[in-house]
Amino acid sequence: MKKKLLSLCITSLTLNLASHNTAAEEAVIYVAGADVNTLSATINDELYFFDESGIAVLDLPAGQYNAFLKEGNKALGQITLDIAQFKHSEVKIQHSADGLQVEQEQFSPDTDAQTGQLIGRIFSAGGESELAGAKVRVEGFDAMAVTDASGAYALNLPRGRYTVMVAHPEYAERKIEDLRIISGVATEASLSLAKVSAGVMEEVLILGVRGTVNESALAIERDASSIVSAITAEDFKKFGDSSASDVLKRVTGVSVVGGKFAVVRGLDGRYVSTTLDGGILPSTDPLRRDVPLDLFPSSVLQGINIGKSYAPKLPGTSTGGHVGMALKNQPTAYINTLSFDVKYNTETTGEEVLTYQGGGADWTGFDDGARALPAVINTVTRFGADELSECNPPPFRTPDCDEPEYLAELGKAMPTDFSVQDKTAQPAYKLAYTLGNAFDLPFAEFGVQGTLDYEQQWEHRDEFRLSYQSDDGSNFTEAEKTRVMQSDFNVDLTGFVVAGLTWDAGHTLTSKTLLLRKTQDTTRVTHKNDIQDEKQFIDTTLQWVERQLFNQSFDGLVALDAINGELNYRLSYGNTQRSEPDRRTYSYENGSVPDSQIFRTYSELDEDSLSASFDYQQEATGVLGSEAVYRMGALVSAKERDVKIGRFGYRFNDPDLDRTQRLEDLLSVQNFDSHAVKITTSNLKNDWYKATDDVMAAYASAEFNWADQWILALGGRQESLDIYLESTGPDADAPAVKKEENVFLPAMNVTWLQSDELQWRLGLSQTVLAPGLVEINSSSQFSSDGILIIGNADLEFSDIQNADFRGQYYWDDEQSFSLGVFYKNIEAPIEKSIVDGIPIDRAYTFRQSTSAEVLGLEIDILRNIADTSDFMFSYGINFSYIDSQVSLNADSARLEGRNERPLQGQSEYLGNFRVQAEHLNTHQKISLVGNYFDDRIDVVNSAASGDRIEQGRMVLDLIYSWEATDHLDVGIKIQNILDESVVYSMNGDLQNAQESYKKGIDIKVNASYRF
């Protein structure tokens, strides 16, 4: 019995010791420089996989092991693991072209002092990408960080395993479990918080090392309290688009006219508001109220939100929609990037293009004075405001006249470069550089970043035009045949600096300085054959236009945690300038220059914009047991525009003068000295004007959430609009125009969260349409292409009723289906209209029609076709059907010969599609992207002559990108593959095409290197 007991005890002790000696120890392996999606390790015939951070946690008994690392089917190498008894092991592996560099360490958790870093960014789904003031804390550890203005945070933690909580008063709390910190490594945990009212707890969660994360467009759209379409910086990269105007055409229900101006849901720029970081922008176009979006390169934009249902925070003129552009925020880490693009165009590159003698600095986009109005003429005429008049012999002489000899000297002061030259067009190219860093100051965190872009390209088109005439409105005959050759040399310059401070639990202050310049140098030669009158014309235009936008803004955030409040404030100054020095136009008729057919025009636009605003929100208990968010804010905006135009020409006094000569010979010194030619002024009395456009607004809204199922947002905006315009020329006789409106604009948005996947939205609102400065200018003006524009001082403000409904289904954070309908009723819409007795291609005016209705349908699908360990295939499709009807007033109906028609610029059908394949192992993507717009009215005309219609067309692009290394990205984009002709026709009849040309296929190669 004792022997049995002794034997049993020895056996038990042996088993116990054996069990203790083989107890597993924790080993954490971290791998950098490899594709974590396909990374694996094989140890003792067991396969271990790595998480999104490149970490694998193993439990192994003490001993030595061989681990075989693979990336997919590719062997990376073998390492030896030494597991010590009673110790934890940390193995850090760096994979590179030189092989595997391994660093191993054993440590005791109780006495370990090594630390790593937890970094990341927190995003909001409520319309702004970054969420400031969010608190990031670690359970069981006395440490907390508060996100700065860019949503960034950082925490130093001992290595180990943690649970992290992220909280914000207005958003649902998030938890990240089993998060590993490696010594000496920055582990990223970036995520988005859903609004408490959104009923969705989780949207985006990305864990990685030294990565950057932007909230997806889908997440923004899903969590917004109103109906929004979103474009993120990732979308700019995905589509390879270089400017805001390029990427906007990808959005459901949006098209772009002239490559610059947005048409949202069939409504053109007068119905669309545009802001930059919440500030109201001035325009660089003297003839339009909307902002040309081609000015804004994607390199400085964080994203664009297109608000389709009105919310009280938005400008009251957001009828068609609101284009809210956001500039990039300050960096949270070091960034040093150089990129280069080169582009070949099949119609232009390597071909002969048209040009003329300009200045030595034209390549910079700045005129060096070669086109400046000579100082003596500027002084004498005050930029063309004062008339030049030749003194007649007594007794007709007046004190205000000019001696013939003096006029001759003024004429000789003008440069005489009129000749058109040929030049071989070089490939287009773009160079961009970004440098930034983040710093920990004693009192705050500071980040600063600067971006410089330079781009130049040639564009050329050779178009043919036909014009027709009809006596009965049905049988058309050719009246004119025209060939237009136009070459444009474009230079774009961008400068952007952002700097920001974060201190004291979420207080932030950010400065953003933006300078955008776009210069276009145009040479246009038109050969026109007037079939009826048997005349041949050659018209030439030499035009240089500089557009510039400067914007300086200061944004601040104050987190009022004690009362669950948050205050945002903003001050913004903007200035736009448009300079057109010495636009030269001249004509030859049957080989001879007619009298008064040589024109030189100098024009300047300067517009200042100053705005200040604040937005406050607070979380509280709402009515009927709901959770509520109350918001209020105010805006003061003042814009002031100053426009000056100087027009000059030449008159021939000698009837025997040979007018078939070159202009350089016609305008010779000898002809001025002999008074055969004299210089004249030809300003219109009311060419010069000053105008102001002031807005004062205040809003309040409340959002109530019942059990994360029903959300009701109610609010209103009180907006005062004040427009004033007066002609400022010395002989101005147009009366000043003043328009005022004080209007209350209510809005309601209801959301039913039927499930986590399905939600329904309804929006009802009222907005306002304000007439533009050019539209109410009672004087006459000329556009750059010589069309007479006659304003209408009787235009008034219009009220618009809006209704929006949308259903959205989400398979996950990347896949969705949405179906929406919208309706708009516009009282007294403003439209371009025919001038009685003048052809529409010579002049137009503005009139208010009786009413207009817009009804539309929008469908949007995003789906992943296949998602494997090696490949991901996805597609996206959006489609819009828009039906509009304008009821014309009596004058317009009489001139147009009809009572109703569609809105100008509105296509009945719009569509986009994208098919993308991605190879995960090699980080290569290829996408086929298509954009289609249907026929639309370009110019309204009489029923007898027929509207000028821009024919619909499909644009197809192929985009390839490859993250070749950790530092180098390369790509190629083939744009406009189909190269369908741009066609304008009468009433959409292709047999009566008025204008036709091809843009060519662009082949762009780009490379970006991160230092």
PDB file of N, CA and C in Angstrom, residues 213-244:
ATOM      1  N   VAL A 213      -6.015  57.431 -42.837  1.00  0.00           N
ATOM      2  CA  VAL A 213      -7.362  56.973 -43.115  1.00  0.00           C
ATOM      3  C   VAL A 213      -8.255  58.169 -43.359  1.00  0.00           C
ATOM      4  N   ASN A 214      -9.057  58.096 -44.399  1.00  0.00           N
ATOM      5  CA  ASN A 214     -10.105  59.078 -44.639  1.00  0.00           C
ATOM      6  C   ASN A 214     -11.440  58.376 -44.548  1.00  0.00           C
ATOM      7  N   GLU A 215     -12.402  59.009 -43.951  1.00  0.00           N
ATOM      8  CA  GLU A 215     -13.714  58.396 -43.875  1.00  0.00           C
ATOM      9  C   GLU A 215     -14.273  58.234 -45.277  1.00  0.00           C
ATOM     10  N   SER A 216     -14.919  57.106 -45.504  1.00  0.00           N
ATOM     11  CA  SER A 216     -15.441  56.827 -46.842  1.00  0.00           C
ATOM     12  C   SER A 216     -16.605  57.754 -47.156  1.00  0.00           C
ATOM     13  N   ALA A 217     -16.799  57.987 -48.464  1.00  0.00           N
ATOM     14  CA  ALA A 217     -17.932  58.796 -48.900  1.00  0.00           C
ATOM     15  C   ALA A 217     -19.239  58.140 -48.473  1.00  0.00           C
ATOM     16  N   LEU A 218     -19.278  56.819 -48.511  1.00  0.00           N
ATOM     17  CA  LEU A 218     -20.496  56.098 -48.142  1.00  0.00           C
ATOM     18  C   LEU A 218     -20.847  56.323 -46.679  1.00  0.00           C
ATOM     19  N   ALA A 219     -19.832  56.357 -45.815  1.00  0.00           N
ATOM     20  CA  ALA A 219     -20.088  56.589 -44.395  1.00  0.00           C
ATOM     21  C   ALA A 219     -20.647  57.990 -44.149  1.00  0.00           C
ATOM     22  N   ILE A 220     -20.111  58.979 -44.891  1.00  0.00           N
ATOM     23  CA  ILE A 220     -20.616  60.343 -44.743  1.00  0.00           C
ATOM     24  C   ILE A 220     -22.075  60.412 -45.161  1.00  0.00           C
ATOM     25  N   GLU A 221     -22.389  59.821 -46.311  1.00  0.00           N
ATOM     26  CA  GLU A 221     -23.760  59.850 -46.813  1.00  0.00           C
ATOM     27  C   GLU A 221     -24.705  59.109 -45.870  1.00  0.00           C
ATOM     28  N   ARG A 222     -24.227  58.013 -45.287  1.00  0.00           N
ATOM     29  CA  ARG A 222     -25.079  57.179 -44.437  1.00  0.00           C
ATOM     30  C   ARG A 222     -25.452  57.882 -43.146  1.00  0.00           C
ATOM     31  N   ASP A 223     -24.519  58.648 -42.583  1.00  0.00           N
ATOM     32  CA  ASP A 223     -24.744  59.230 -41.267  1.00  0.00           C
ATOM     33  C   ASP A 223     -25.201  60.684 -41.295  1.00  0.00           C
ATOM     34  N   ALA A 224     -25.184  61.311 -42.455  1.00  0.00           N
ATOM     35  CA  ALA A 224     -25.620  62.701 -42.522  1.00  0.00           C
ATOM     36  C   ALA A 224     -27.105  62.802 -42.186  1.00  0.00           C
ATOM     37  N   SER A 225     -27.466  63.873 -41.503  1.00  0.00           N
ATOM     38  CA  SER A 225     -28.867  64.040 -41.099  1.00  0.00           C
ATOM     39  C   SER A 225     -29.747  64.541 -42.231  1.00  0.00           C
ATOM     40  N   SER A 226     -29.143  64.958 -43.362  1.00  0.00           N
ATOM     41  CA  SER A 226     -29.900  65.334 -44.552  1.00  0.00           C
ATOM     42  C   SER A 226     -29.363  64.516 -45.724  1.00  0.00           C
ATOM     43  N   ILE A 227     -29.919  64.741 -46.913  1.00  0.00           N
ATOM     44  CA  ILE A 227     -29.519  63.951 -48.080  1.00  0.00           C
ATOM     45  C   ILE A 227     -28.272  64.573 -48.694  1.00  0.00           C
ATOM     46  N   VAL A 228     -27.188  63.784 -48.700  1.00  0.00           N
ATOM     47  CA  VAL A 228     -25.873  64.281 -49.100  1.00  0.00           C
ATOM     48  C   VAL A 228     -25.223  63.272 -50.041  1.00  0.00           C
ATOM     49  N   SER A 229     -24.527  63.785 -51.059  1.00  0.00           N
ATOM     50  CA  SER A 229     -23.595  62.977 -51.840  1.00  0.00           C
ATOM     51  C   SER A 229     -22.195  63.468 -51.515  1.00  0.00           C
ATOM     52  N   ALA A 230     -21.281  62.524 -51.276  1.00  0.00           N
ATOM     53  CA  ALA A 230     -19.960  62.904 -50.786  1.00  0.00           C
ATOM     54  C   ALA A 230     -18.864  62.397 -51.713  1.00  0.00           C
ATOM     55  N   ILE A 231     -17.795  63.190 -51.791  1.00  0.00           N
ATOM     56  CA  ILE A 231     -16.582  62.818 -52.520  1.00  0.00           C
ATOM     57  C   ILE A 231     -15.420  63.032 -51.556  1.00  0.00           C
ATOM     58  N   THR A 232     -14.597  62.016 -51.370  1.00  0.00           N
ATOM     59  CA  THR A 232     -13.456  62.117 -50.468  1.00  0.00           C
ATOM     60  C   THR A 232     -12.161  62.192 -51.263  1.00  0.00           C
ATOM     61  N   ALA A 233     -11.065  62.447 -50.534  1.00  0.00           N
ATOM     62  CA  ALA A 233      -9.755  62.481 -51.181  1.00  0.00           C
ATOM     63  C   ALA A 233      -9.449  61.146 -51.848  1.00  0.00           C
ATOM     64  N   GLU A 234      -9.954  60.067 -51.280  1.00  0.00           N
ATOM     65  CA  GLU A 234      -9.749  58.747 -51.877  1.00  0.00           C
ATOM     66  C   GLU A 234     -10.449  58.642 -53.235  1.00  0.00           C
ATOM     67  N   ASP A 235     -11.603  59.308 -53.364  1.00  0.00           N
ATOM     68  CA  ASP A 235     -12.308  59.292 -54.646  1.00  0.00           C
ATOM     69  C   ASP A 235     -11.533  60.065 -55.715  1.00  0.00           C
ATOM     70  N   PHE A 236     -10.897  61.178 -55.326  1.00  0.00           N
ATOM     71  CA  PHE A 236     -10.052  61.898 -56.278  1.00  0.00           C
ATOM     72  C   PHE A 236      -8.984  60.966 -56.830  1.00  0.00           C
ATOM     73  N   LYS A 237      -8.370  60.199 -55.923  1.00  0.00           N
ATOM     74  CA  LYS A 237      -7.313  59.270 -56.331  1.00  0.00           C
ATOM     75  C   LYS A 237      -7.876  58.135 -57.169  1.00  0.00           C
ATOM     76  N   LYS A 238      -9.048  57.645 -56.779  1.00  0.00           N
ATOM     77  CA  LYS A 238      -9.665  56.504 -57.472  1.00  0.00           C
ATOM     78  C   LYS A 238      -9.982  56.851 -58.920  1.00  0.00           C
ATOM     79  N   PHE A 239     -10.526  58.053 -59.151  1.00  0.00           N
ATOM     80  CA  PHE A 239     -10.915  58.450 -60.499  1.00  0.00           C
ATOM     81  C   PHE A 239      -9.790  59.139 -61.266  1.00  0.00           C
ATOM     82  N   GLY A 240      -8.707  59.483 -60.575  1.00  0.00           N
ATOM     83  CA  GLY A 240      -7.613  60.172 -61.246  1.00  0.00           C
ATOM     84  C   GLY A 240      -7.966  61.564 -61.692  1.00  0.00           C
ATOM     85  N   ASP A 241      -8.945  62.205 -61.028  1.00  0.00           N
ATOM     86  CA  ASP A 241      -9.404  63.534 -61.429  1.00  0.00           C
ATOM     87  C   ASP A 241      -8.527  64.603 -60.789  1.00  0.00           C
ATOM     88  N   SER A 242      -8.269  65.660 -61.547  1.00  0.00           N
ATOM     89  CA  SER A 242      -7.306  66.658 -61.108  1.00  0.00           C
ATOM     90  C   SER A 242      -7.941  67.909 -60.517  1.00  0.00           C
ATOM     91  N   SER A 243      -9.259  68.082 -60.661  1.00  0.00           N
ATOM     92  CA  SER A 243      -9.888  69.296 -60.137  1.00  0.00           C
ATOM     93  C   SER A 243     -11.289  68.981 -59.635  1.00  0.00           C
ATOM     94  N   ALA A 244     -11.865  69.951 -58.922  1.00  0.00           N
ATOM     95  CA  ALA A 244     -13.214  69.770 -58.385  1.00  0.00           C
ATOM     96  C   ALA A 244     -14.231  69.592 -59.503  1.00  0.00           C
TER      97      ALA A 244
END
